[in-house]
Short mmCIF file of C-alpha atoms in Angstrom, two decimals:
data_model
loop_
_atom_site.label_atom_id
_atom_site.label_comp_id
_atom_site.label_asym_id
_atom_site.label_seq_id
_atom_site.Cartn_x
_atom_site.Cartn_y
_atom_site.Cartn_z
CA MET A 1 40.34 79.78 208.18
CA SER A 2 41.49 83.41 207.98
CA SER A 3 44.93 82.29 206.77
CA VAL A 4 43.31 80.37 203.90
CA ILE A 5 41.31 83.43 202.90
CA THR A 6 44.39 85.62 203.11
CA LYS A 7 46.35 83.17 200.94
CA ARG A 8 43.54 83.11 198.38
CA ILE A 9 43.39 86.90 198.23
CA THR A 10 47.15 86.99 197.69
CA GLN A 11 46.87 84.53 194.79
CA ILE A 12 44.09 86.55 193.15
CA THR A 13 46.10 89.76 193.55
CA GLN A 14 49.15 88.16 191.93
CA LEU A 15 47.02 86.82 189.06
CA ASN A 16 45.51 90.26 188.45
CA SER A 17 49.00 91.76 188.38
CA ILE A 18 50.08 89.25 185.75
CA LEU A 19 47.00 89.92 183.59
CA VAL A 20 47.45 93.69 183.81
CA SER A 21 51.13 93.31 182.92
CA LYS A 22 50.33 91.21 179.85
CA ARG A 23 47.67 93.67 178.74
CA PHE A 24 50.12 96.55 178.82
CA GLN A 25 52.70 94.43 177.03
CA SER A 26 50.25 93.80 174.17
CA VAL A 27 49.42 97.50 173.95
CA ALA A 28 53.09 98.33 173.73
CA ALA A 29 53.76 95.68 171.06
CA PRO A 30 55.56 97.00 167.98
CA ALA A 31 53.36 97.96 165.04
CA ASN A 32 52.76 95.23 162.46
CA LEU A 33 52.50 97.46 159.41
CA LYS A 34 51.11 96.14 156.13
CA THR A 35 51.36 98.17 152.92
CA PHE A 36 48.39 98.45 150.58
CA LYS A 37 48.86 99.85 147.08
CA ILE A 38 45.45 100.95 145.85
CA TYR A 39 44.29 102.14 142.42
CA ARG A 40 43.04 105.73 142.53
CA TRP A 41 41.17 107.70 139.87
CA ASN A 42 38.75 110.58 140.28
CA PRO A 43 36.31 111.43 137.45
CA ASP A 44 36.11 114.99 138.77
CA THR A 45 39.73 115.50 137.72
CA PRO A 46 39.94 113.57 134.42
CA GLU A 47 43.16 115.34 133.45
CA VAL A 48 44.94 113.53 136.30
CA LYS A 49 46.04 110.05 135.30
CA PRO A 50 45.19 107.00 137.46
CA LYS A 51 47.80 106.18 140.06
CA MET A 52 48.64 103.65 142.76
CA GLN A 53 48.54 105.17 146.23
CA GLU A 54 50.21 103.57 149.24
CA TYR A 55 48.69 103.21 152.68
CA LYS A 56 50.10 101.49 155.73
CA VAL A 57 47.84 99.70 158.21
CA ASP A 58 48.80 98.32 161.62
CA MET A 59 47.48 94.77 161.51
CA ASN A 60 47.52 94.62 165.32
CA ASN A 61 44.47 96.88 165.23
CA CYS A 62 42.74 95.65 162.08
CA GLY A 63 40.51 92.76 161.08
CA GLY A 64 41.93 89.95 158.99
CA MET A 65 40.20 90.63 155.67
CA VAL A 66 41.12 93.08 152.92
CA LEU A 67 37.76 94.80 153.33
CA ASP A 68 38.60 95.45 156.99
CA ALA A 69 41.76 97.23 155.89
CA LEU A 70 39.94 99.27 153.24
CA ILE A 71 37.34 100.42 155.75
CA LYS A 72 40.07 101.31 158.25
CA ILE A 73 41.94 103.31 155.61
CA LYS A 74 38.79 105.18 154.61
CA ASP A 75 37.79 105.87 158.23
CA GLU A 76 41.18 106.85 159.60
CA GLN A 77 43.49 107.91 156.75
CA ASP A 78 41.68 108.95 153.56
CA GLY A 79 37.95 109.56 153.42
CA THR A 80 38.09 110.08 149.65
CA LEU A 81 38.91 106.41 148.99
CA THR A 82 35.88 104.94 147.21
CA PHE A 83 34.72 101.34 146.99
CA ARG A 84 31.53 99.31 147.23
CA ARG A 85 30.67 97.16 150.22
CA SER A 86 27.61 95.96 152.05
CA CYS A 87 27.16 92.59 153.77
CA ARG A 88 30.80 91.80 154.69
CA GLU A 89 29.88 88.09 154.55
CA GLY A 90 30.35 87.06 150.89
CA ILE A 91 26.63 87.24 150.16
CA CYS A 92 25.96 90.49 148.30
CA GLY A 93 28.92 90.58 145.88
CA SER A 94 29.36 94.35 146.28
CA CYS A 95 33.05 94.37 147.20
CA ALA A 96 34.31 92.49 144.13
CA MET A 97 37.73 93.76 143.06
CA ASN A 98 41.11 92.57 141.80
CA ILE A 99 43.43 91.78 144.71
CA ASP A 100 47.01 90.76 143.95
CA GLY A 101 46.05 89.79 140.41
CA ARG A 102 42.93 87.78 141.21
CA ASN A 103 39.29 88.80 141.07
CA THR A 104 37.66 88.09 144.42
CA LEU A 105 35.56 89.58 147.21
CA ALA A 106 37.44 91.86 149.59
CA CYS A 107 35.35 90.61 152.50
CA LEU A 108 36.50 87.01 151.90
CA CYS A 109 40.14 87.73 151.00
CA LYS A 110 42.41 87.09 153.98
CA ILE A 111 45.41 89.28 154.68
CA ASP A 112 48.66 87.42 155.27
CA SER A 113 50.10 89.75 157.88
CA GLU A 114 53.24 87.62 158.17
CA LYS A 115 54.36 88.37 154.61
CA ALA A 116 56.37 91.52 154.09
CA SER A 117 55.08 92.04 150.54
CA SER A 118 52.47 94.71 149.86
CA ILE A 119 48.93 94.02 148.64
CA LYS A 120 47.89 95.57 145.32
CA ILE A 121 44.22 96.35 144.80
CA TYR A 122 42.57 97.33 141.51
CA PRO A 123 38.96 97.58 140.31
CA LEU A 124 37.60 94.63 138.32
CA PRO A 125 39.61 94.49 135.05
CA HIS A 126 38.33 95.66 131.67
CA THR A 127 35.44 97.63 133.11
CA HIS A 128 34.83 101.35 132.96
CA VAL A 129 35.79 102.81 136.31
CA VAL A 130 33.28 105.02 138.10
CA LYS A 131 35.83 106.04 140.73
CA ASP A 132 38.77 104.33 142.43
CA LEU A 133 37.70 100.70 143.06
CA VAL A 134 34.12 101.10 141.79
CA PRO A 135 33.49 99.44 138.39
CA ASP A 136 30.61 100.32 136.08
CA LEU A 137 28.50 97.14 135.84
CA THR A 138 25.74 98.63 133.67
CA GLN A 139 26.50 96.34 130.72
CA PHE A 140 26.82 93.31 132.98
CA TYR A 141 23.35 93.79 134.49
CA LYS A 142 21.87 94.68 131.11
CA GLN A 143 23.02 91.28 129.85
CA TYR A 144 21.65 89.59 132.95
CA LYS A 145 18.26 91.18 132.32
CA SER A 146 18.36 90.02 128.68
CA ILE A 147 18.18 86.32 129.61
CA GLN A 148 14.88 86.88 131.45
CA PRO A 149 16.09 85.40 134.76
CA TYR A 150 12.74 84.54 136.26
CA LEU A 151 10.27 81.65 136.25
CA GLN A 152 8.09 81.55 133.13
CA ARG A 153 4.93 79.46 132.83
CA LYS A 154 1.65 79.62 130.95
CA GLU A 155 -0.24 79.41 134.22
CA PHE A 156 0.58 79.85 137.88
CA PRO A 157 -1.50 78.40 140.74
CA LYS A 158 -4.36 80.82 141.33
CA ASP A 159 -4.25 80.26 145.07
CA GLY A 160 -0.62 81.39 145.19
CA THR A 161 0.79 78.04 146.29
CA GLU A 162 4.32 77.13 145.30
CA ILE A 163 5.12 74.87 142.36
CA LEU A 164 6.63 71.72 143.77
CA GLN A 165 9.73 69.92 142.54
CA THR A 166 11.08 66.47 143.21
CA VAL A 167 14.17 66.25 145.38
CA GLU A 168 16.14 65.20 142.30
CA ASP A 169 14.99 68.16 140.21
CA ARG A 170 15.72 70.58 143.02
CA LYS A 171 19.21 69.14 143.44
CA LYS A 172 20.03 69.99 139.81
CA LEU A 173 20.03 73.67 140.76
CA ASP A 174 22.76 73.27 143.38
CA GLY A 175 25.92 75.07 142.33
CA LEU A 176 23.91 77.47 140.15
CA TYR A 177 21.46 79.45 142.25
CA GLU A 178 24.20 80.41 144.74
CA CYS A 179 25.71 82.87 142.24
CA ILE A 180 25.73 86.38 143.76
CA LEU A 181 26.40 88.23 140.47
CA CYS A 182 29.63 89.78 141.72
CA ALA A 183 31.05 89.68 138.15
CA CYS A 184 34.39 88.25 139.29
CA CYS A 185 34.16 85.45 136.74
CA SER A 186 33.01 87.50 133.76
CA THR A 187 35.67 90.17 134.26
CA SER A 188 38.38 87.51 134.49
CA CYS A 189 37.44 86.08 131.07
CA PRO A 190 39.54 87.24 128.07
CA SER A 191 36.67 86.42 125.71
CA TYR A 192 34.42 88.73 127.70
CA TRP A 193 37.06 91.46 127.73
CA TRP A 194 37.08 91.64 123.94
CA ASN A 195 33.44 90.80 123.19
CA ALA A 196 31.46 92.21 126.12
CA GLU A 197 28.88 93.79 123.84
CA GLU A 198 27.77 90.42 122.43
CA TYR A 199 29.23 87.58 124.49
CA LEU A 200 27.10 87.11 127.60
CA GLY A 201 29.97 85.94 129.79
CA PRO A 202 30.17 83.14 132.36
CA ALA A 203 28.05 84.65 135.16
CA VAL A 204 25.07 85.41 132.93
CA LEU A 205 25.34 82.12 131.04
CA MET A 206 25.38 80.15 134.27
CA GLN A 207 22.15 81.86 135.28
CA SER A 208 20.69 81.14 131.86
CA TYR A 209 21.50 77.46 132.35
CA ARG A 210 19.98 77.59 135.83
CA TRP A 211 16.59 78.46 134.28
CA MET A 212 16.99 76.10 131.34
CA ILE A 213 17.12 73.09 133.67
CA ASP A 214 14.52 74.26 136.19
CA SER A 215 11.72 71.68 136.05
CA ARG A 216 9.13 74.36 136.84
CA ASP A 217 10.03 76.59 133.90
CA GLU A 218 8.14 76.29 130.59
CA ALA A 219 10.23 78.63 128.44
CA LYS A 220 13.12 76.28 127.69
CA GLU A 221 12.79 76.46 123.90
CA LYS A 222 12.64 80.24 123.95
CA ARG A 223 15.70 80.34 126.18
CA LYS A 224 17.59 78.12 123.71
CA GLU A 225 16.58 80.30 120.76
CA MET A 226 17.93 83.38 122.51
CA LEU A 227 21.37 81.76 122.56
CA GLN A 228 21.35 80.35 119.02
CA ASN A 229 23.94 82.67 117.49
CA SER A 230 27.69 82.77 117.09
CA MET A 231 28.41 85.20 119.93
CA SER A 232 26.20 84.73 122.99
CA VAL A 233 27.71 81.37 124.01
CA TYR A 234 30.33 80.28 121.52
CA ARG A 235 32.88 82.98 122.38
CA CYS A 236 33.69 80.74 125.35
CA HIS A 237 36.97 78.94 124.64
CA THR A 238 37.07 76.95 127.89
CA ILE A 239 39.90 78.96 129.41
CA LEU A 240 38.21 78.40 132.81
CA ASN A 241 39.47 81.56 134.47
CA CYS A 242 35.85 81.89 135.56
CA THR A 243 35.85 78.68 137.56
CA LYS A 244 39.25 79.36 139.08
CA THR A 245 38.36 82.82 140.35
CA CYS A 246 34.78 82.33 141.60
CA PRO A 247 34.76 83.36 145.29
CA LYS A 248 31.77 81.08 145.91
CA GLY A 249 33.48 78.00 144.50
CA LEU A 250 31.01 77.59 141.62
CA ASN A 251 31.77 76.24 138.15
CA PRO A 252 30.50 78.54 135.37
CA GLY A 253 32.67 76.71 132.83
CA LYS A 254 30.74 73.49 133.37
CA ALA A 255 27.41 75.29 133.02
CA ILE A 256 28.50 76.78 129.68
CA ALA A 257 29.58 73.33 128.47
CA GLU A 258 26.12 72.00 129.35
CA ILE A 259 24.47 74.83 127.42
CA LYS A 260 26.54 73.93 124.36
CA LYS A 261 25.28 70.35 124.66
CA PHE A 262 21.70 71.61 124.81
CA LEU A 263 22.18 73.77 121.72
CA ALA A 264 23.87 70.94 119.81
CA SER A 265 20.89 68.67 120.42
CA ALA A 266 18.27 71.32 119.69
#
């Protein structure tokens, strides 16, 4: 019996030695450096032109998303680097930026640590820059407010109960209400770049359509009238950059096409 116990102890000791050895091997592994070229501009020094600044991150000690790398850079290399972030789960839309030429969310953008090429990060295009990767979205939210994105009815239940919908009517809102207003789609649209003062852009128009087809809403005619002009909707030329870049997989282009149908039949 004692020999069995002794043998078992020997096996456990050998196993522990192997595990400890592997752990030290992983610690001593060569650095897997990834280069990030990040847009920098500071409003406190307006005389200094914007520049691309390089940072190197060891991917052996970093999460797999671009936002992980940005946080690591800010925490360990350069505390002046400025960007927005919040949920880290693709829900809030705060970390929208242009990564390697595509508007997306940094928290959902995976880093290919196997590729030797660097990753280039800019703020959302054709927006005024507050600082570094922070865009000024004042105009974007002003336009969102202009479509009155809330339920409008002559009367609401006095007892506070909800207004019911059929399953079919509720299903019509799928693919619309999930928009997180990150502005990735609108800032990828050339029509919005050149006409942002008057063209509402894909994100806002998709939300307008969301309320136009809500069976509980009673302001459909007013919503149509708000769009009956040459600029609010018709600057869309179906380029569909908006649909291609949406990090939530939504289809603003289709929503705009449906609005045009509504207006044509009004």
